Short mmCIF file of C-alpha atoms in Angstrom, two decimals:
data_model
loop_
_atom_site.label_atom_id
_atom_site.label_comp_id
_atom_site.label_asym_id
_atom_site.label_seq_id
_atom_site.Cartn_x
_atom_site.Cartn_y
_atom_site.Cartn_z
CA UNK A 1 52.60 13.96 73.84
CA UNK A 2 52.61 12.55 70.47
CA UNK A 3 49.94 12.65 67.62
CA UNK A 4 49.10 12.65 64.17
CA UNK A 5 47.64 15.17 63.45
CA UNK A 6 46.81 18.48 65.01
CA UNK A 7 43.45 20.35 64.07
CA UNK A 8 43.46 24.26 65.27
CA UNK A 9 39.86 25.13 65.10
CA UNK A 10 36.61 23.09 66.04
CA UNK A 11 34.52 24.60 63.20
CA UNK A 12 32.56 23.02 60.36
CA UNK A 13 35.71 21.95 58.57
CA UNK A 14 38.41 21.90 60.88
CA UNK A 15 35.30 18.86 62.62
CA UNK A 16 34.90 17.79 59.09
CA UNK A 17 38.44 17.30 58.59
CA UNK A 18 39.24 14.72 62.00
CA UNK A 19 35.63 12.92 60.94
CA UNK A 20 37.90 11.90 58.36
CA UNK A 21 41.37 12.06 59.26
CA UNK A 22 41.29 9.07 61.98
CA UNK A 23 42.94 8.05 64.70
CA UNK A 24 45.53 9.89 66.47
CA UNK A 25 43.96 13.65 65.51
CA UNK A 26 42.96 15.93 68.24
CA UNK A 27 41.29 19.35 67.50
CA UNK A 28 41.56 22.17 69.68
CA UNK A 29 39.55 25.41 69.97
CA UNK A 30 39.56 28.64 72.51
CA UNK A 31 35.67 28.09 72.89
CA UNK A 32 34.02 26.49 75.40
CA UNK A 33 31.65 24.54 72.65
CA UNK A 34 32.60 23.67 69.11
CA UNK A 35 31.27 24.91 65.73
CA UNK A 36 29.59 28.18 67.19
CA UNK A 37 28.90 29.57 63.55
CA UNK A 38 26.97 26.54 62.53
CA UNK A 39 24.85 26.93 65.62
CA UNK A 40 23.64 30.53 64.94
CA UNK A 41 23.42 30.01 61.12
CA UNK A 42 20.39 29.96 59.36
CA UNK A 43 18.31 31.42 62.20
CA UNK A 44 19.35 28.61 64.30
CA UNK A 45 18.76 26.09 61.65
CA UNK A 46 21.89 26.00 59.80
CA UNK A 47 21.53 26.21 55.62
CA UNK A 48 23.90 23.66 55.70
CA UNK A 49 24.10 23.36 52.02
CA UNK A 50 23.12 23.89 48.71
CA UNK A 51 21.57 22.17 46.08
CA UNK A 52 22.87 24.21 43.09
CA UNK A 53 26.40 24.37 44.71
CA UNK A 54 29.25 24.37 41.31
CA UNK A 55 32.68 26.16 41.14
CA UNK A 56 31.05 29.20 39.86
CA UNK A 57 29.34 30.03 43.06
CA UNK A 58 32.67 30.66 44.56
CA UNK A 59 35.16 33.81 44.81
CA UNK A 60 39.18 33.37 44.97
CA UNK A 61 42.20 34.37 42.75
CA UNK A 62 42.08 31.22 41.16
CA UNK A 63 38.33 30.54 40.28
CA UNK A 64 39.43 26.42 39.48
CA UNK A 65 41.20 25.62 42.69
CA UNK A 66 38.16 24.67 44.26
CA UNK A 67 36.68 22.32 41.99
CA UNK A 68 38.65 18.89 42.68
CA UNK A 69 37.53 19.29 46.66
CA UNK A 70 33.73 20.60 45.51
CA UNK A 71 34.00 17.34 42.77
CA UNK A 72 35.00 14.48 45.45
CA UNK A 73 32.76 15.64 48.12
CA UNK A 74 29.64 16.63 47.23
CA UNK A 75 26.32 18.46 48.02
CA UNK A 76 24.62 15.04 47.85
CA UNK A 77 27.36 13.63 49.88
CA UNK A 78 26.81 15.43 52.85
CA UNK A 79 22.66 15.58 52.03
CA UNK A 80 22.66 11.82 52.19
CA UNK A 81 25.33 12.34 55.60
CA UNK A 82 22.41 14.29 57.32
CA UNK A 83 20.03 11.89 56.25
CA UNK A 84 21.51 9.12 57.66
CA UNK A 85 21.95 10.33 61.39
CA UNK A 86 17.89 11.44 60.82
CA UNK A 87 17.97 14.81 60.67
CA UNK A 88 14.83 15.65 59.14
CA UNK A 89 15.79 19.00 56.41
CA UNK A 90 13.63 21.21 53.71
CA UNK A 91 14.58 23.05 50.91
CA UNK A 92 13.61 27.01 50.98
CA UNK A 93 14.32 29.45 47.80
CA UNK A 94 17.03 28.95 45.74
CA UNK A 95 18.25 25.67 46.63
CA UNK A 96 18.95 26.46 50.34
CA UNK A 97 18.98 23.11 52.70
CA UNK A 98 18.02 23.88 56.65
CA UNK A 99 17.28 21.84 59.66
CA UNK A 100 13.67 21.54 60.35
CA UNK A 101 14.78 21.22 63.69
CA UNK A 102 18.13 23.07 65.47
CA UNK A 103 21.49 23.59 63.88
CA UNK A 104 23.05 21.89 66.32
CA UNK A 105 21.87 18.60 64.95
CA UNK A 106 24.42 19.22 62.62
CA UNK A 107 27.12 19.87 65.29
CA UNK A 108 26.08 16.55 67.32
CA UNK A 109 26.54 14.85 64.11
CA UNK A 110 30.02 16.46 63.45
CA UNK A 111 31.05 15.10 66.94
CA UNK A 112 29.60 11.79 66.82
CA UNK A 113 31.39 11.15 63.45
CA UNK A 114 34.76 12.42 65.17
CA UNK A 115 34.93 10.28 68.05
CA UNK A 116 33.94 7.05 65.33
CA UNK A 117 36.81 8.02 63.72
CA UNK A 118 38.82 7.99 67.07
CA UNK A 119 39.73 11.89 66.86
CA UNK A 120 39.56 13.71 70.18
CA UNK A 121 37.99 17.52 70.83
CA UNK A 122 39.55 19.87 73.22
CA UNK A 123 37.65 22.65 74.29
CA UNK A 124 39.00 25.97 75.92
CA UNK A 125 42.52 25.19 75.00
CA UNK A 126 45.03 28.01 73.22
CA UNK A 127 47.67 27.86 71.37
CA UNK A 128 50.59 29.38 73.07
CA UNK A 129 53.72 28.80 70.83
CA UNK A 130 54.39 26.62 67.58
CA UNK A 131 57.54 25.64 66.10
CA UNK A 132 58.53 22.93 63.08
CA UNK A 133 61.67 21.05 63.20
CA UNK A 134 61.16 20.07 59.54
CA UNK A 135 60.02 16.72 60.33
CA UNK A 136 56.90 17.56 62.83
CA UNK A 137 55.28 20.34 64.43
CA UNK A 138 55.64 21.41 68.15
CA UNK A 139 52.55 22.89 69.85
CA UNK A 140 52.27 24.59 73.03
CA UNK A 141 48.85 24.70 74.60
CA UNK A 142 46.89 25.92 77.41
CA UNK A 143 44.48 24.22 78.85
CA UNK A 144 43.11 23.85 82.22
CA UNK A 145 44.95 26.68 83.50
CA UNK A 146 47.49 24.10 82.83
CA UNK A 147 50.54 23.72 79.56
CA UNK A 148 51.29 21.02 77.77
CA UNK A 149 53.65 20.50 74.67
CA UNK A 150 52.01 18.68 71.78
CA UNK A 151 54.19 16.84 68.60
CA UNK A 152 51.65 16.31 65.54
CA UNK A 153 53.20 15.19 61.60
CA UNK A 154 50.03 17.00 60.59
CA UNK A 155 49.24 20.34 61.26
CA UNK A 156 45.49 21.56 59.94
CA UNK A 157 44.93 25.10 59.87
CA UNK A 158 41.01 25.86 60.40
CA UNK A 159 40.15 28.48 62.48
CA UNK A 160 38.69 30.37 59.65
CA UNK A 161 38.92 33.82 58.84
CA UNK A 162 38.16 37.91 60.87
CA UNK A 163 34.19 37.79 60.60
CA UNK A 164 31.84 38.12 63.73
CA UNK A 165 35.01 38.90 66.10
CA UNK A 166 32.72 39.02 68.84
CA UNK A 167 32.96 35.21 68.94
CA UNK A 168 36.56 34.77 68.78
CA UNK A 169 37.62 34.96 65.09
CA UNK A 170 40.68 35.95 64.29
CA UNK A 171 43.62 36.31 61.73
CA UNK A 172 45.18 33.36 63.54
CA UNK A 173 45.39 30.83 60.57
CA UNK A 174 47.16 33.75 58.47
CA UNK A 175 49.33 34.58 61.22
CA UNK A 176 50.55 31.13 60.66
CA UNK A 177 50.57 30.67 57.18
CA UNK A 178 52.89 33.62 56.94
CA UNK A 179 55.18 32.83 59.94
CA UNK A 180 56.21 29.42 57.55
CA UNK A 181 56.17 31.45 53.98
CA UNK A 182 53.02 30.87 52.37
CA UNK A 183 52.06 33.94 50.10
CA UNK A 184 48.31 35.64 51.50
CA UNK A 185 45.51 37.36 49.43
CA UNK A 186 44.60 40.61 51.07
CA UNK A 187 41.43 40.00 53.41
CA UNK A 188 37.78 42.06 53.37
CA UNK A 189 34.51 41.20 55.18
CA UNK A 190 32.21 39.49 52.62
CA UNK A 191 28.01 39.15 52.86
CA UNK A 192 28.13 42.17 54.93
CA UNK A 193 25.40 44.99 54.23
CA UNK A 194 26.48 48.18 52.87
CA UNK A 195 26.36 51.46 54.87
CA UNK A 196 25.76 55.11 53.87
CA UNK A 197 26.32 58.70 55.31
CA UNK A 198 23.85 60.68 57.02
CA UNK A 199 21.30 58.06 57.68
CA UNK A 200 20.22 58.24 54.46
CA UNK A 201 17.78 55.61 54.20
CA UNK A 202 17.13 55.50 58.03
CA UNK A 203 13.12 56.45 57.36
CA UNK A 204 13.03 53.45 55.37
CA UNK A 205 14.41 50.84 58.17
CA UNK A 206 12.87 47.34 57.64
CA UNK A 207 11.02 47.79 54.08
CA UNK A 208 12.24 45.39 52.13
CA UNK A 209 11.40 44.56 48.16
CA UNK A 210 12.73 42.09 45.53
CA UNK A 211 15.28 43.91 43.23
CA UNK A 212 18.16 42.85 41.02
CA UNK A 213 21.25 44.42 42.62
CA UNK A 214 24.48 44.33 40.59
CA UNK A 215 27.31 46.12 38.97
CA UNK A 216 30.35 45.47 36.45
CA UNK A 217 31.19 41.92 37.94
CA UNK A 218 27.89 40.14 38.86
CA UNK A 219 24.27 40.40 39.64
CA UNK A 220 21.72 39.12 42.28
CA UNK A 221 17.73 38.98 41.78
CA UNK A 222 16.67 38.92 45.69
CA UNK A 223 15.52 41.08 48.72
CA UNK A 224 16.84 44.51 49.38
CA UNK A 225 16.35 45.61 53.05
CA UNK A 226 16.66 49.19 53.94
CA UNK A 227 17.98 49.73 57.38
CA UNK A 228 19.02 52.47 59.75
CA UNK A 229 22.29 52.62 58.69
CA UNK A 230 21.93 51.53 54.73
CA UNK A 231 21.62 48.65 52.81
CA UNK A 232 21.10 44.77 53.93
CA UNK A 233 19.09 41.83 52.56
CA UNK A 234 20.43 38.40 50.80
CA UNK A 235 20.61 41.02 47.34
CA UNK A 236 22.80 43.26 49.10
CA UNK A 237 25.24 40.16 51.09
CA UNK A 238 25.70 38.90 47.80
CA UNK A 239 26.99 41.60 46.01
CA UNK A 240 29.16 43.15 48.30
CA UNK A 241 31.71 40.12 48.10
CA UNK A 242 32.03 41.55 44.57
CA UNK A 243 31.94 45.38 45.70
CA UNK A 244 35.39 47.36 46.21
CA UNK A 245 35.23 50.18 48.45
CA UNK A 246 34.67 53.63 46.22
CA UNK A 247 32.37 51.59 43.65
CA UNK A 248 28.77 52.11 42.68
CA UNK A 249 26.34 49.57 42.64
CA UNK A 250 22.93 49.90 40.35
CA UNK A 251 19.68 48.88 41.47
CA UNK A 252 16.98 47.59 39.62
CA UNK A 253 13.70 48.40 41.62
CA UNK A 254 11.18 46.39 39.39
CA UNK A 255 13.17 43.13 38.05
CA UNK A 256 11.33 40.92 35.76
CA UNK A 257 8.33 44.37 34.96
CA UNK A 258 8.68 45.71 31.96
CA UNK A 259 8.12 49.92 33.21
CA UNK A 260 8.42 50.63 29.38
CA UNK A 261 5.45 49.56 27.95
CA UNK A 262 3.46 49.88 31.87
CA UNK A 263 4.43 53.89 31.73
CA UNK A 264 2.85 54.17 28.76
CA UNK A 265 -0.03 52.13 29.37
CA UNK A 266 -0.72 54.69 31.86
CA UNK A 267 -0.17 57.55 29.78
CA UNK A 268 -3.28 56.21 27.79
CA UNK A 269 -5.66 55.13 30.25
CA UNK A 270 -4.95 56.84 33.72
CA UNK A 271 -2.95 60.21 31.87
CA UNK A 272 -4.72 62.80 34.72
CA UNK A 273 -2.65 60.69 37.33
CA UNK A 274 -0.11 62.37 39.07
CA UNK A 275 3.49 60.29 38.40
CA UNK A 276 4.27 60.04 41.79
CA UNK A 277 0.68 58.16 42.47
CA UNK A 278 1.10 56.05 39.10
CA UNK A 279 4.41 54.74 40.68
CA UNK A 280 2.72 53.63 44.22
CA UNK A 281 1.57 50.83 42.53
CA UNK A 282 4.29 48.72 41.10
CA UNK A 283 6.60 50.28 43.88
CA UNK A 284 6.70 50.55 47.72
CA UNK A 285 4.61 53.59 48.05
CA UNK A 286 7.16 54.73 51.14
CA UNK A 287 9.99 54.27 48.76
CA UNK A 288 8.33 56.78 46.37
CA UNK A 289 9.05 60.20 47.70
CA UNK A 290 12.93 59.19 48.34
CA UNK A 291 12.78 58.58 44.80
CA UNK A 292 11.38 61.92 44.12
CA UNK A 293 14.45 63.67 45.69
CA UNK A 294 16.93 62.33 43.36
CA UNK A 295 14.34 61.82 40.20
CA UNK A 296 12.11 64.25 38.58
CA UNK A 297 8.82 62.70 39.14
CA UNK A 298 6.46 65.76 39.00
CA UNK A 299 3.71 65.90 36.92
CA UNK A 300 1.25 63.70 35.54
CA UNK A 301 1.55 60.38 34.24
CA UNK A 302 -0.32 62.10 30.64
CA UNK A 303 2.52 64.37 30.82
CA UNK A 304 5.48 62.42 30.16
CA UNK A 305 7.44 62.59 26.91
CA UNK A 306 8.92 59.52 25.21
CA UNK A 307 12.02 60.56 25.97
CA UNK A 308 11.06 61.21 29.60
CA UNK A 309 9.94 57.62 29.97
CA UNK A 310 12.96 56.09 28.75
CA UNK A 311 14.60 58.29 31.53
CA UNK A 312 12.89 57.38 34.23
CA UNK A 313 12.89 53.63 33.15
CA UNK A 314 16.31 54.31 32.92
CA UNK A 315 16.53 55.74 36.81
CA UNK A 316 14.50 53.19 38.25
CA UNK A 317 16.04 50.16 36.46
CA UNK A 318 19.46 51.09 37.05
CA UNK A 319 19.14 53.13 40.25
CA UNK A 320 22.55 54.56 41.05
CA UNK A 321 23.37 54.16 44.55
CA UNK A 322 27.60 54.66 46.25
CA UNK A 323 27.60 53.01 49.49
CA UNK A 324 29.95 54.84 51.71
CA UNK A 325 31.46 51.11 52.87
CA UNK A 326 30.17 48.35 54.70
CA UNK A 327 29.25 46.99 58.10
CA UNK A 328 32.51 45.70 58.56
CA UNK A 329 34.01 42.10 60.00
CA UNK A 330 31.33 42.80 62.99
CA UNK A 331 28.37 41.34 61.18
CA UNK A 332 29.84 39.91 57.95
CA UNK A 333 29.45 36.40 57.34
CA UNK A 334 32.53 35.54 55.64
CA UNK A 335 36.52 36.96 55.20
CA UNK A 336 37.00 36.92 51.52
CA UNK A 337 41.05 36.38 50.79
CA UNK A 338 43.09 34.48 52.75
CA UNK A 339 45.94 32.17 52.46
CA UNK A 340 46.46 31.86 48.37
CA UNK A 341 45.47 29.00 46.75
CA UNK A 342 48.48 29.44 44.93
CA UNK A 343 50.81 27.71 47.90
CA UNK A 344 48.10 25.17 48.47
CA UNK A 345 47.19 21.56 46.67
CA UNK A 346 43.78 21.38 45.51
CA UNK A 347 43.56 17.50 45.92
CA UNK A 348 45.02 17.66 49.41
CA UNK A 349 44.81 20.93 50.94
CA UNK A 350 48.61 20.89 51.75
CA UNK A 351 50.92 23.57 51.75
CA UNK A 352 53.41 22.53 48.57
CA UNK A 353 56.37 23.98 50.40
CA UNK A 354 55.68 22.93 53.85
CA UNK A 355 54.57 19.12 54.14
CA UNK A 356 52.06 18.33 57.00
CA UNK A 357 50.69 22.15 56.70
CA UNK A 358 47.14 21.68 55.87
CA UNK A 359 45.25 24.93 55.36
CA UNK A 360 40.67 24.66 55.14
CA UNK A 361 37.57 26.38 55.06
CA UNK A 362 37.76 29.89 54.78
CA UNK A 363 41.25 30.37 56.42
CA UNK A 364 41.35 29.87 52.56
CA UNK A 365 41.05 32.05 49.40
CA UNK A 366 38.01 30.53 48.11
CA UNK A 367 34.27 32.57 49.35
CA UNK A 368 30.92 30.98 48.82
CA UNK A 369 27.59 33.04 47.67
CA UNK A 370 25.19 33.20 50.26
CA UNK A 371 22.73 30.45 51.03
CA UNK A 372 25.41 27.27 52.27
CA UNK A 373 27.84 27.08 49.78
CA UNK A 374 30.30 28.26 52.39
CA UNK A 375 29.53 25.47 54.68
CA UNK A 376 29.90 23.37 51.57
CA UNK A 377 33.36 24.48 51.10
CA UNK A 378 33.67 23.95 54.95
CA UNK A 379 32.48 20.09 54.33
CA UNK A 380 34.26 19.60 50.91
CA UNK A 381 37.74 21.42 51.72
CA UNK A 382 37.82 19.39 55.44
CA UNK A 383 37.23 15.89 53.44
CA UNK A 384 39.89 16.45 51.25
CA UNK A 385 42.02 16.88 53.60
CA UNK A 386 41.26 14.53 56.35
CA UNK A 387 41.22 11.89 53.44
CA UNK A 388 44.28 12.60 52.41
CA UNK A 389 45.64 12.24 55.77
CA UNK A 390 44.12 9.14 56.61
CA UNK A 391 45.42 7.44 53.59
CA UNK A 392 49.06 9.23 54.25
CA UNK A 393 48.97 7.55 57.68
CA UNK A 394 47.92 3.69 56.09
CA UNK A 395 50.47 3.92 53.66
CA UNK A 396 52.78 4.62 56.18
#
């Protein structure tokens, strides 16, 4: 059987991608129902974008390759998308765009726009060999219990990157890329919570407080969530995309209070207080008497020095934690790295040394922040290329 084009991967953009790339495009996937991750994102809702999506939201070795795809397809473009197949949406903090109904809206919409464009879905189908003569690529599949030997010009690699394994992600799409040459950026789980020996904060599970968590490379102002086995919460996800295993991360427990001038407000008016009372107040008071075990807080409030308060301002502002690693691929929510942007066209998506290899989403070096811009990259990265594909085949 002849095609086009060949889609491996039925997930936001591999479906982007053949809503675009037209006729003669079939996209395959092991699962028995496409885009899986969309439908448990967002609590079932999907964040499906974001409005303050820009180049510097993103993570890869080359911090410009994603801006021509971010530039031609657009937050508003797929906002006014939605909105035209009536799927009602709201905004929540920071920009983040869900469904007010289910996330698979989105994924109906994906496969309505497909079969307009005359692309065709194949579910529970594997990939069983793969071979390029140079001219076109050679696909066996599996499907049915039965095989069948595809020929696509176009090969588009989407089946994203190692997170959540328990539904079927793999290094597949790397496996690939290396098998015809192109050069990979060493993969990590990404907007994964960190996790610490000995249970450390285990009497702590589910508190969570606002807090500004960062370190040499970047900071986040949002929840912290203590957990049985560390560190979770959007503050957390955030920063570990920019954490390296062995690092420290600093936590500021009161962002946006200034504990200066409240310490010694206190020392005035309430000095007979006992510190660790005085601090039940701006802070969790469960949080308190971890605290104690790493800071001095005995005494009274009246008893503190100057030079005591700027310590513990100090402590508390830029609390000191090591996280002994993270969660792992099993609950991350991205695979930072990838195939390198360096072997890929920014315009087009296509391998430079291997034409027809298309490479999308996050089988690619480029890692959103938390809160849709990876789903924007999913929608942006899969238009470039299906575009470009589309117009390859009219010029023809």
């Amino acid at each position: 059987m002849q095609i086009e084009t060949l889609i491996l991967g039925a997930g936001a953009a591999g479906m982007m991608c053949a809503a675009h790339a037209g006729p003669g495009t079939v996209v395959i996937d092991h699962a028995k129902a496409p885009g899986e991750k969309i439908r448990i994102s967002g609590g079932g809702r999907c964040n499906f974008t974001n409005l303050g999506v820009e180049p510097g939201c993103f993570l890869s070795q080359n911090p410009h390759f994603a801006k021509s795809a971010l530039a031609r397809y657009t937050q508003w473009d797929f906002i006014e998308l939605v909105s035209r197949h009536g799927i009602a949406w709201h905004e929540k903090t920071l920009g983040q765009l869900f469904c007010d109904g289910k996330a698979t809206q989105i994924v109906d919409m994906l496969r309505h726009e497909m079969t307009a464009a005359g692309a065709e879905l194949w579910l529970r189908t594997a990939l069983v060999d793969l071979s390029h003569d140079g001219a076109r690529f050679t696909a066996v599949l599996e499907r049915e219990g039965a095989r069948r030997s595809v020929s696509a010009r176009n090969l588009v690699l989407a089946t994203g990157g190692r997170s959540i394994p328990k539904m079927g992600a793999s290094g597949l799409a790397c496996d690939i890329a290396r098998r015809f040459g192109l050069d990979l950026v060493p993969q990590r789980p990404g907007l994964v919570p960190f996790t610490f020996a000995d249970g450390r904060f285990a009497t702590l599970a589910g508190l969570s407080l606002p807090v500004r968590m960062f370190n040499e490379r970047a900071g986040f102002d949002e929840a912290m969530l203590f957990t049985h086995r560390g560190l979770s919460g959007p503050a957390v996800l955030q920063l570990s995309s920019y954490w390296h295993e062995g690092e420290p991360v600093q936590v500021d427990l009161l962002p946006g209070t200034d504990l200066s001038a409240l310490l010694h407000e206190a020392r005035r008016s309430r000095g007979r207080r006992a510190l660790v009372s005085e601090l039940q107040g701006p802070l969790p008071a469960r949080l308190v008497p971890l605290l104690a075990q790493e800071i001095d807080l005995s005494g009274n409030i009246g008893d503190l020095s100057d030079r005591r308060v700027d310590a513990l301002v100090q402590a508390l502002k830029s609390w000191d934690l090591r996280p002994q690693g993270t969660e792992g691929y099993r609950t991350a929510e991205v695979t930072l790295g990838g195939i390198s942007t360096d072997a890929l066209s920014s315009k087009t998506m296509e391998a430079k040394t291997v034409p027809g290899l298309f490479a999308i989403g996050e089988a690619v070096d480029v890692t959103g922040w938390l809160g849709g811009y990876n789903f924007q990259w999913a929608w942006s990265s899969g238009a470039a290329c299906g575009r470009h594909i589309a117009q390859s085949a009219t010029s023809r």
